[in-house]
PDB file of C-alpha atoms and ligand atoms in Angstrom:
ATOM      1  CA  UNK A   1      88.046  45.813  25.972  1.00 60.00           C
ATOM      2  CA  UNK A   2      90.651  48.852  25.110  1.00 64.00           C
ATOM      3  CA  UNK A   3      89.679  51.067  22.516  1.00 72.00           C
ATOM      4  CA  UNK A   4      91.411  51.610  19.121  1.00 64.00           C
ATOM      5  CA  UNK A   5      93.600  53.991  18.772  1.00 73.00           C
ATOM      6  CA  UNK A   6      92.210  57.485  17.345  1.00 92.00           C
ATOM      7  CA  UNK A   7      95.242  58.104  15.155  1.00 98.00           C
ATOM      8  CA  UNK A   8      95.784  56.276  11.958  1.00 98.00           C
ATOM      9  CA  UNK A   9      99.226  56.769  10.422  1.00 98.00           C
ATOM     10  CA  UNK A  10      99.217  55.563   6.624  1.00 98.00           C
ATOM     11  CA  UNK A  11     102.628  55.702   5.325  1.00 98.00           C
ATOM     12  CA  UNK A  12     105.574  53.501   4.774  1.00 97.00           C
ATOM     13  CA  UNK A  13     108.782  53.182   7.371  1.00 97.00           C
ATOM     14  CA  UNK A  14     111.191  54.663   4.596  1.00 96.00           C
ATOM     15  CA  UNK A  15     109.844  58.086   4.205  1.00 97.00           C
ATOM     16  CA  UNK A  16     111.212  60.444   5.580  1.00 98.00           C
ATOM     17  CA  UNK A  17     108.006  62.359   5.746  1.00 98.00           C
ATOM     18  CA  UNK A  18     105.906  59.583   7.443  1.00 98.00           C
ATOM     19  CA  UNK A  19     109.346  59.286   9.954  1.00 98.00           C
ATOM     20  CA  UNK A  20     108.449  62.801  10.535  1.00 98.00           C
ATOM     21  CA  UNK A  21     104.688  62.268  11.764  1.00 98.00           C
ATOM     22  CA  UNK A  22     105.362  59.335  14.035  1.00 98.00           C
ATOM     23  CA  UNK A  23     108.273  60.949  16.028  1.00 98.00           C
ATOM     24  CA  UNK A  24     106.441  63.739  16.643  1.00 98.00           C
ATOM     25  CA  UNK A  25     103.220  61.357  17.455  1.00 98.00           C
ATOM     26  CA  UNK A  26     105.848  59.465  20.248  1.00 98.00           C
ATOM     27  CA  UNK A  27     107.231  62.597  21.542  1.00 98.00           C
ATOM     28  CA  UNK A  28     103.453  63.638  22.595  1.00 98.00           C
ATOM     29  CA  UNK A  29     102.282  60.126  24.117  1.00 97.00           C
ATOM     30  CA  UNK A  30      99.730  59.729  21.070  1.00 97.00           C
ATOM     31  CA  UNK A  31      99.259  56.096  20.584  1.00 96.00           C
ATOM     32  CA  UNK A  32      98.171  55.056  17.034  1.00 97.00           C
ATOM     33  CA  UNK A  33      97.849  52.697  14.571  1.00 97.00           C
ATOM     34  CA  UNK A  34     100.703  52.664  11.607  1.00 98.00           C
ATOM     35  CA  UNK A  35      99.220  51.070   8.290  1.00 98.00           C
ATOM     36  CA  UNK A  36     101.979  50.241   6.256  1.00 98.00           C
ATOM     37  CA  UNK A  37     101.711  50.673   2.203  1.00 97.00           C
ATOM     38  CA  UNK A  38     102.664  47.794   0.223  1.00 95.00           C
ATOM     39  CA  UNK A  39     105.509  49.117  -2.386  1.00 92.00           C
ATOM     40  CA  UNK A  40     104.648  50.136  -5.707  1.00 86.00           C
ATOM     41  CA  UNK A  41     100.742  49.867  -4.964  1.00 90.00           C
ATOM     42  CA  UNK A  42      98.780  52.945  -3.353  1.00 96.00           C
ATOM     43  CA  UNK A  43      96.017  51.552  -0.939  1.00 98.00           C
ATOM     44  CA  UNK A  44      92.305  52.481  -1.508  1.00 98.00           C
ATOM     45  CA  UNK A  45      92.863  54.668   2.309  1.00 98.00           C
ATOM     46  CA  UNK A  46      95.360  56.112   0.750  1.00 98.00           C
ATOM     47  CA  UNK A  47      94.065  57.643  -2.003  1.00 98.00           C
ATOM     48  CA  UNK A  48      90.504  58.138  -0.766  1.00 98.00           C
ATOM     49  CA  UNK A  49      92.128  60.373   1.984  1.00 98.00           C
ATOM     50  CA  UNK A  50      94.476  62.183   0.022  1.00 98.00           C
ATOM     51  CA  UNK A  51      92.593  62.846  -3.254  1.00 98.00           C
ATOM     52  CA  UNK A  52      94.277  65.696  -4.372  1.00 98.00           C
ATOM     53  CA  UNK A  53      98.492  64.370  -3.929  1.00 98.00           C
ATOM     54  CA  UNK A  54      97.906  61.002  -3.286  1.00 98.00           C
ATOM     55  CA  UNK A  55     101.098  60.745  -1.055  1.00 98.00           C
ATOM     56  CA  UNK A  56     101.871  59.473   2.123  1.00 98.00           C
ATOM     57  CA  UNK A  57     101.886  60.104   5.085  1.00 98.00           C
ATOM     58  CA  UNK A  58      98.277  60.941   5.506  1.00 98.00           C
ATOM     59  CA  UNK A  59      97.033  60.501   9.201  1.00 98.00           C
ATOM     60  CA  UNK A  60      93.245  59.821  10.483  1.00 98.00           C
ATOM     61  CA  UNK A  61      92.389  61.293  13.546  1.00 97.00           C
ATOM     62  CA  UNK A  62      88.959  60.418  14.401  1.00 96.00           C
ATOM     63  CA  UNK A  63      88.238  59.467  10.914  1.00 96.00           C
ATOM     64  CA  UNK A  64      89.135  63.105   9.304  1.00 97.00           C
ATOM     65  CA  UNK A  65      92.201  62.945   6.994  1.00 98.00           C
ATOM     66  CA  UNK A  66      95.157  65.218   7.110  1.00 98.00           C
ATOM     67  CA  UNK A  67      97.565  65.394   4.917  1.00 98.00           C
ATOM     68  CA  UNK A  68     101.062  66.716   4.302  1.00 98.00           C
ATOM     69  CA  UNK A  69     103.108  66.396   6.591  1.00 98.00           C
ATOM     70  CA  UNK A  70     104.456  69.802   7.835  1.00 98.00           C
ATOM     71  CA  UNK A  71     100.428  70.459   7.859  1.00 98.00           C
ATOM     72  CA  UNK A  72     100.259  67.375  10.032  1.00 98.00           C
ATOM     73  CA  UNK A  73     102.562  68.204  12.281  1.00 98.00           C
ATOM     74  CA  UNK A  74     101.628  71.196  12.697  1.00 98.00           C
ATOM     75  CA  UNK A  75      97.812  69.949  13.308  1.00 98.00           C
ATOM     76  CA  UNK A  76      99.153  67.167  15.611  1.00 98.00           C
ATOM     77  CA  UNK A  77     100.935  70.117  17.794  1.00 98.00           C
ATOM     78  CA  UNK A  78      97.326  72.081  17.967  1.00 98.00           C
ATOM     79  CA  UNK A  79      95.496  68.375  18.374  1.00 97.00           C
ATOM     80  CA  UNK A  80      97.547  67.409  21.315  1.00 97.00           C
ATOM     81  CA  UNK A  81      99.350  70.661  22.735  1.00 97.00           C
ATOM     82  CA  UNK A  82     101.783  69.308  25.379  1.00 98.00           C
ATOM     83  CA  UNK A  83     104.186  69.140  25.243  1.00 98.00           C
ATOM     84  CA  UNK A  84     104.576  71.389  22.133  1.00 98.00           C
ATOM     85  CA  UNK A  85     106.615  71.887  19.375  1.00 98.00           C
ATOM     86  CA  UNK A  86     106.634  74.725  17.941  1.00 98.00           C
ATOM     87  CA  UNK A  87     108.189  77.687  20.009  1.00 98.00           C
ATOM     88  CA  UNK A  88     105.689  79.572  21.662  1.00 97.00           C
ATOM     89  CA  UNK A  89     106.345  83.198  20.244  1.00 97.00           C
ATOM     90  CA  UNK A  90     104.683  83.856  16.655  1.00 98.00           C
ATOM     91  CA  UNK A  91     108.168  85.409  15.344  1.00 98.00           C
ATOM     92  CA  UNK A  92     110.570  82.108  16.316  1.00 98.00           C
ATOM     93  CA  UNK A  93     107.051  79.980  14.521  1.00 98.00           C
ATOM     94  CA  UNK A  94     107.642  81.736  11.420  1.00 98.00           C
ATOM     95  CA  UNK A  95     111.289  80.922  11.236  1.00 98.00           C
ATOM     96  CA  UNK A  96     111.089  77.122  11.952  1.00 98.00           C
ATOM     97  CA  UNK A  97     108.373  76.542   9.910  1.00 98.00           C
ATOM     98  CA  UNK A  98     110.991  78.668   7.454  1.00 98.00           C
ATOM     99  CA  UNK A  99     113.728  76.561   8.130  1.00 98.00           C
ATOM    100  CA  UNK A 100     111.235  73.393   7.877  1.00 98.00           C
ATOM    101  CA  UNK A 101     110.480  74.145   4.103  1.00 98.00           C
ATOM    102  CA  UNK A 102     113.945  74.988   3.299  1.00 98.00           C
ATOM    103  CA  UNK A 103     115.102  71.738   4.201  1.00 98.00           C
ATOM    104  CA  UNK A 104     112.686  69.679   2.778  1.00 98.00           C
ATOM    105  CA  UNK A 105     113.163  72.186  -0.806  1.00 98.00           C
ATOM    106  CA  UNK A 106     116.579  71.448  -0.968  1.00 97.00           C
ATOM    107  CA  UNK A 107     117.706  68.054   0.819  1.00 98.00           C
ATOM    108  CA  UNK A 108     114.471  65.962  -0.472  1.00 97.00           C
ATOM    109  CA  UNK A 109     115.361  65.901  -4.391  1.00 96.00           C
ATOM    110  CA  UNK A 110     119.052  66.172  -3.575  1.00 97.00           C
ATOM    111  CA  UNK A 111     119.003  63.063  -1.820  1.00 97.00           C
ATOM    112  CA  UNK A 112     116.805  61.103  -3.566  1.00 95.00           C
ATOM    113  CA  UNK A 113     119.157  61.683  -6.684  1.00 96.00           C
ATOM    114  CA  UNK A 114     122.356  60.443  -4.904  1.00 96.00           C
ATOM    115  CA  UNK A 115     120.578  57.417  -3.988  1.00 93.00           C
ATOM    116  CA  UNK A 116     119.713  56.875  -7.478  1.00 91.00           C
ATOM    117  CA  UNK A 117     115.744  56.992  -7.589  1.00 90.00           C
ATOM    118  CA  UNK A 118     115.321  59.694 -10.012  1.00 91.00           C
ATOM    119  CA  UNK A 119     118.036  60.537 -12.728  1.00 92.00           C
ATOM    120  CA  UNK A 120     120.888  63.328 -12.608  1.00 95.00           C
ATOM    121  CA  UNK A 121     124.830  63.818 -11.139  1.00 96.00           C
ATOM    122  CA  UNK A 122     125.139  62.293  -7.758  1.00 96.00           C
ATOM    123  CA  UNK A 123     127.845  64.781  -7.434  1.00 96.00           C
ATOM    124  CA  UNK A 124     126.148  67.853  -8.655  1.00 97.00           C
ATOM    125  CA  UNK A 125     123.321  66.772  -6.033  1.00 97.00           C
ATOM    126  CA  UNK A 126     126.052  65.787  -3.507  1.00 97.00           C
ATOM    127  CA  UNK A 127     127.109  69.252  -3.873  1.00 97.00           C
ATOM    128  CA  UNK A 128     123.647  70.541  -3.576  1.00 97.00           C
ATOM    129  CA  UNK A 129     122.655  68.423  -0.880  1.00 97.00           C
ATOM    130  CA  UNK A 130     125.984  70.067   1.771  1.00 97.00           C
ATOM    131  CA  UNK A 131     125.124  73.729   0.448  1.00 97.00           C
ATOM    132  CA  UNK A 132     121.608  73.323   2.355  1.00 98.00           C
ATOM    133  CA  UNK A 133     123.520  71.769   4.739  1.00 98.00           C
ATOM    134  CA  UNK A 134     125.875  74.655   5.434  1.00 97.00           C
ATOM    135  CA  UNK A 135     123.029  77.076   5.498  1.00 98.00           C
ATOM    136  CA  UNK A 136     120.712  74.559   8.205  1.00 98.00           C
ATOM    137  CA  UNK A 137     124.153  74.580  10.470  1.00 98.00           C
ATOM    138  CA  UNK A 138     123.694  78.474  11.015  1.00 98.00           C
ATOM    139  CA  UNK A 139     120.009  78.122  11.385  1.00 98.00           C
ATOM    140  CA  UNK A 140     121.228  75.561  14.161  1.00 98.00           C
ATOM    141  CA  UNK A 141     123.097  77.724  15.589  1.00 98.00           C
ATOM    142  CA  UNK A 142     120.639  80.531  15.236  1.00 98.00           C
ATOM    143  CA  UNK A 143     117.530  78.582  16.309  1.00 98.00           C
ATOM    144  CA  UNK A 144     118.800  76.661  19.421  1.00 98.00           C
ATOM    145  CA  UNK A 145     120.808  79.720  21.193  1.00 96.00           C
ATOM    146  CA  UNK A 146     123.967  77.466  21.863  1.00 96.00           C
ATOM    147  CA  UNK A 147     121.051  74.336  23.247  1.00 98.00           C
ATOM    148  CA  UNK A 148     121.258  71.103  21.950  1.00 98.00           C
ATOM    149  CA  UNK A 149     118.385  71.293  19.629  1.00 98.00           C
ATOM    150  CA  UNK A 150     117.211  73.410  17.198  1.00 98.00           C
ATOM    151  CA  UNK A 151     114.041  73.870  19.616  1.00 98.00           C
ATOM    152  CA  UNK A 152     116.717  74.664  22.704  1.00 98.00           C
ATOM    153  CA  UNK A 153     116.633  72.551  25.114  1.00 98.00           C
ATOM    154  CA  UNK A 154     114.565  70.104  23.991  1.00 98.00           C
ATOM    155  CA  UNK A 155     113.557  68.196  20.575  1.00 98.00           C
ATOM    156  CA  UNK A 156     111.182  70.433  18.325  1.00 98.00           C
ATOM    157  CA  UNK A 157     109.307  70.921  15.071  1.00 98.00           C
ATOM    158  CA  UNK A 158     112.252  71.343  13.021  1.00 98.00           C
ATOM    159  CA  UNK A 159     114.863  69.345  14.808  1.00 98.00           C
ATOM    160  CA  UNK A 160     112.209  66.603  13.898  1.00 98.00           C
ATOM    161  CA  UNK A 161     111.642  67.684   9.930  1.00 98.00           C
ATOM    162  CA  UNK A 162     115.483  68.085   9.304  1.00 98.00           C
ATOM    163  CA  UNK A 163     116.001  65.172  11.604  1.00 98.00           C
ATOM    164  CA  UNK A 164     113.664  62.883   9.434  1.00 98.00           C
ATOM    165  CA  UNK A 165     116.315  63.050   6.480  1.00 98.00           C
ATOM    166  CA  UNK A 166     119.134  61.776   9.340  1.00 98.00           C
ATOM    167  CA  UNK A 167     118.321  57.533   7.948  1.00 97.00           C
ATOM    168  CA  UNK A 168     118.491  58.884   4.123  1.00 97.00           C
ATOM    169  CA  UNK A 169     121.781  60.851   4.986  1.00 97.00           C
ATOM    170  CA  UNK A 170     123.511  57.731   5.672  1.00 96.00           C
ATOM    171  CA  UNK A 171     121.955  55.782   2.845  1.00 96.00           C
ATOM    172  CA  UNK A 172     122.864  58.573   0.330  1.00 97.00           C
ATOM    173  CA  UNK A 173     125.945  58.616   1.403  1.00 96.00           C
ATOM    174  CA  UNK A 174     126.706  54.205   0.729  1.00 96.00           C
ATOM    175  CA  UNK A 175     125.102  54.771  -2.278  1.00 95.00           C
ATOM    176  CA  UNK A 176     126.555  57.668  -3.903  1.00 96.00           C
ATOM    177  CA  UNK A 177     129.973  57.527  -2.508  1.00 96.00           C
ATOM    178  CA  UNK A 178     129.803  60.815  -1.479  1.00 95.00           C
ATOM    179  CA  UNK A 179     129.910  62.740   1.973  1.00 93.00           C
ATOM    180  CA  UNK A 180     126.796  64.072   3.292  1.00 95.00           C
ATOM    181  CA  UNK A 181     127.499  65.449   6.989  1.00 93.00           C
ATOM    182  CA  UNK A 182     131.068  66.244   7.179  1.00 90.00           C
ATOM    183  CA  UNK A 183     133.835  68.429   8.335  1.00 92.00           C
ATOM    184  CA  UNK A 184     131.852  71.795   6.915  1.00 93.00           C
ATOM    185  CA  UNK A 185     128.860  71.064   9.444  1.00 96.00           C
ATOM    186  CA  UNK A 186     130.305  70.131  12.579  1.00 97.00           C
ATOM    187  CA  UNK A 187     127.444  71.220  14.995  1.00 97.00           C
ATOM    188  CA  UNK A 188     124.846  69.676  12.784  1.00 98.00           C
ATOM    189  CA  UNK A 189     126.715  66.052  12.906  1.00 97.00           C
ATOM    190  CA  UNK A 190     126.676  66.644  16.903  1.00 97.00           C
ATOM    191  CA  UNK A 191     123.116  66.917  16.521  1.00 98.00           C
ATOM    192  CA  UNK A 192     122.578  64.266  14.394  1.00 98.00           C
ATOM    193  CA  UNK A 193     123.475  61.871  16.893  1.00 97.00           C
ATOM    194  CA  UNK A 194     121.809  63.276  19.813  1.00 98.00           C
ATOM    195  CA  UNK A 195     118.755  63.283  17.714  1.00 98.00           C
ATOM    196  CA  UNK A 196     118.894  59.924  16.485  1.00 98.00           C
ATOM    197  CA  UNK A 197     119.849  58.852  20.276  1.00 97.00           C
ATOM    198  CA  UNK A 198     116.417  60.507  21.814  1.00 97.00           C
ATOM    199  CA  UNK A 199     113.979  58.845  23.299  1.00 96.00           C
ATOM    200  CA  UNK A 200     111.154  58.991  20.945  1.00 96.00           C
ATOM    201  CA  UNK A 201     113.562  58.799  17.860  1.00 98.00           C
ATOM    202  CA  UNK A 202     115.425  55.725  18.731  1.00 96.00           C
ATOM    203  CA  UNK A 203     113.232  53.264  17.217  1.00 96.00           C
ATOM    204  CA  UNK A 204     111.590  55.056  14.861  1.00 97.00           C
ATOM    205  CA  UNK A 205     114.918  56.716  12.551  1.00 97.00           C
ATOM    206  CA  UNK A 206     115.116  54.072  10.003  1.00 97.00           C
ATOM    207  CA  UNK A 207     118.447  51.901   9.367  1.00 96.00           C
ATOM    208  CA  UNK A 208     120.581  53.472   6.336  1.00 95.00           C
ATOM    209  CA  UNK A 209     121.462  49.971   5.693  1.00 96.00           C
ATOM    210  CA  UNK A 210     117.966  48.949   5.503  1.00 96.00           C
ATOM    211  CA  UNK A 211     117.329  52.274   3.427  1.00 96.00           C
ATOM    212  CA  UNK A 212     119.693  51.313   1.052  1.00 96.00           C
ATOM    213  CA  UNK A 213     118.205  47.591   0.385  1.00 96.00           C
ATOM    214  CA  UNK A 214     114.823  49.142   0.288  1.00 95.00           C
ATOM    215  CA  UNK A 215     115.883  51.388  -2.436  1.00 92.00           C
ATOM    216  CA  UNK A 216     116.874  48.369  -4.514  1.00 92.00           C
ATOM    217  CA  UNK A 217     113.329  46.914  -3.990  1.00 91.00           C
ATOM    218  CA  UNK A 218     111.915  50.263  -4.660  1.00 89.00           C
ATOM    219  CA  UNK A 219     113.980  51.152  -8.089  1.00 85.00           C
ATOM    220  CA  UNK A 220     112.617  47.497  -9.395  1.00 87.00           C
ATOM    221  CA  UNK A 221     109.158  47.768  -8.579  1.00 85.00           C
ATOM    222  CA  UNK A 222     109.348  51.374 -10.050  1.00 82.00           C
ATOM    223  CA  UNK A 223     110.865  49.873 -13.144  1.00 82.00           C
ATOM    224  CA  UNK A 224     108.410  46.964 -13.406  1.00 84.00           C
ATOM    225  CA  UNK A 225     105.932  49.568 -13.121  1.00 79.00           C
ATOM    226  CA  UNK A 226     107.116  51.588 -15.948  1.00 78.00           C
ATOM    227  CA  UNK A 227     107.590  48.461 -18.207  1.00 78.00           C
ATOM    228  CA  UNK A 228     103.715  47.156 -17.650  1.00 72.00           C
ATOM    229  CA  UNK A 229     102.872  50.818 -18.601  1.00 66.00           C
ATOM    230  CA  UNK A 230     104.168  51.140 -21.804  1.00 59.00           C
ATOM    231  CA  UNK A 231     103.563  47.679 -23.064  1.00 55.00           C
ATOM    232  CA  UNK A 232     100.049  48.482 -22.677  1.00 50.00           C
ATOM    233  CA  UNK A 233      98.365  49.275 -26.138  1.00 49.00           C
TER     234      UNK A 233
HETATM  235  N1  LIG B   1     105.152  67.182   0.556  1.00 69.01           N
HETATM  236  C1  LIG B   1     104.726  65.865   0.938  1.00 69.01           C
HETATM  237  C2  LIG B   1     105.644  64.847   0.303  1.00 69.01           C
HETATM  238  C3  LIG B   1     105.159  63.438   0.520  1.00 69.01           C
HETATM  239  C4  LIG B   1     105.867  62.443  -0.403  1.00 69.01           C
HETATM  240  O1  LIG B   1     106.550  62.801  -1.368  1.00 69.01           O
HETATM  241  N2  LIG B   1     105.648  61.165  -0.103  1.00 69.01           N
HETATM  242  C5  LIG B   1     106.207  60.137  -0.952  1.00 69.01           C
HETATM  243  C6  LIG B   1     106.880  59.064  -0.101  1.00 69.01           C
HETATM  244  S1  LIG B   1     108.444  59.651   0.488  1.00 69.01           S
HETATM  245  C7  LIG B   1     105.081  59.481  -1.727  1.00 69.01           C
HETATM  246  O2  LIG B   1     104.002  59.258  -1.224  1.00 69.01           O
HETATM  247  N3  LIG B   1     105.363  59.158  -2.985  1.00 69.01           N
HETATM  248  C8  LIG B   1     104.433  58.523  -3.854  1.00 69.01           C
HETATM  249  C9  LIG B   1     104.210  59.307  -5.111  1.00 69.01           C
HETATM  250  O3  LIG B   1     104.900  60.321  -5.328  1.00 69.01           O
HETATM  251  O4  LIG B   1     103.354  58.909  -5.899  1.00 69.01           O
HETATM  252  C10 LIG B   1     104.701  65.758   2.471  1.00 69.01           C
HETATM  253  O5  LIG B   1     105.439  66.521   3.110  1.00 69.01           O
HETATM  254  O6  LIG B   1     103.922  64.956   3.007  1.00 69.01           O
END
């Protein structure tokens, strides 16, 4: 009989976060189990691993819970060294991990706000949204050396944290009317598709179609939410 996998992956398929944690779980050969949470209702795992946020993705690796997911990639790369990705030297660490919380400070809210999930101007966050933009296409070129990938010649840490946003860049985009890679970021949209076309990112970047219809199921189930709420006494 095989064994179980050691990894648990709880999440769901349209975060860009979770995205984040099983590309970088393919790219090392780590089999493990994705547990998928139901929209609108957090799972008992879930929140019994992640006490304290109570957000996804949160993976299990023998049992012990880790959560966030720059912290779990950056446990996975320790966990399961090879191949890595992070660059080797301390100094180039710093600024991808840098880089890594830049993006996901100023595309996460931006996007989510073109798409319509939380309230504000899709074109003031449009706007937002291709200023970090601009800035991550000289940290591409500044990171990769002239390489294809922010990590050089191969895939890396932050290729896959500002690559996780590549699904919701097309699904912003349908929804808002607005560009989101364009003319001003040439190198990144050449990246962008050699990302998406890599190996271990094929399957897993998820549809912006498919985004965009689960953003209608999501808005609803957040609003039915909201409505049970305050009809409560
Ligand atoms: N900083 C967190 C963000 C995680 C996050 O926002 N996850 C969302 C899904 S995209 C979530 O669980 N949302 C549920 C909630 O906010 O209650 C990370 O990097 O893991």
């Amino acid at each position: 009989m095989s064994e179980p996998p050691v990894v648990v992956v709880v999440g769901g398929w349209a975060s860009p976060f979770v995205t984040r944690v099983c590309i970088a779980l393919k790219l090392k050969g780590v089999e493990y189990e994705f547990l998928q949470e139901a929209v609108g209702k957090k799972s008992e795992l879930l929140l019994r691993s992640n006490p304290v946020y109570k957000k996804m993705p949160v993976i299990l690796h023998g049992g012990l819970p880790v959560c966030e997911s720059l912290v779990i990639l950056q446990y996975v790369d320790e966990a399961f060294p090879v191949p890595s990705i992070l660059p080797p030297d301390p100094y180039r660490r710093a600024v991808h991990r840098f880089w890594a919380e830049y993006a996901d400070a100023k595309l996460h809210t931006g996007l989510r706000t073109m798409r319509g999930m939380v309230g504000g101007d899709k074109a003031d966050a449009a706007e937002q949204v291709s200023a970090a933009l601009r800035q991550l296409e000289e940290a591409l070129a500044e990171c990769s050396g002239g390489k294809p990938y922010f990590g050089g010649d191969d895939v890396g840490f932050l290729d896959i944290v500002v690559g996780s946003y590549i699904g919701w860049f097309g699904a912003a985009e349908r929804i808002a009317e607005l560009p989101v890679l364009d003319e001003a970021t040439p190198r990144l949209a050449a990246w962008a598709s050699r990302f998406c076309a890599y190996e271990a990112v094929r399957d897993l970047m998820p549809d912006a179609d498919r985004l965009v219809e689960f953003g209608e199921v999501l808005r609803a189930a957040l609003a039915a939410a909201a409505a049970n709420a305050s009809s409560w006494p």
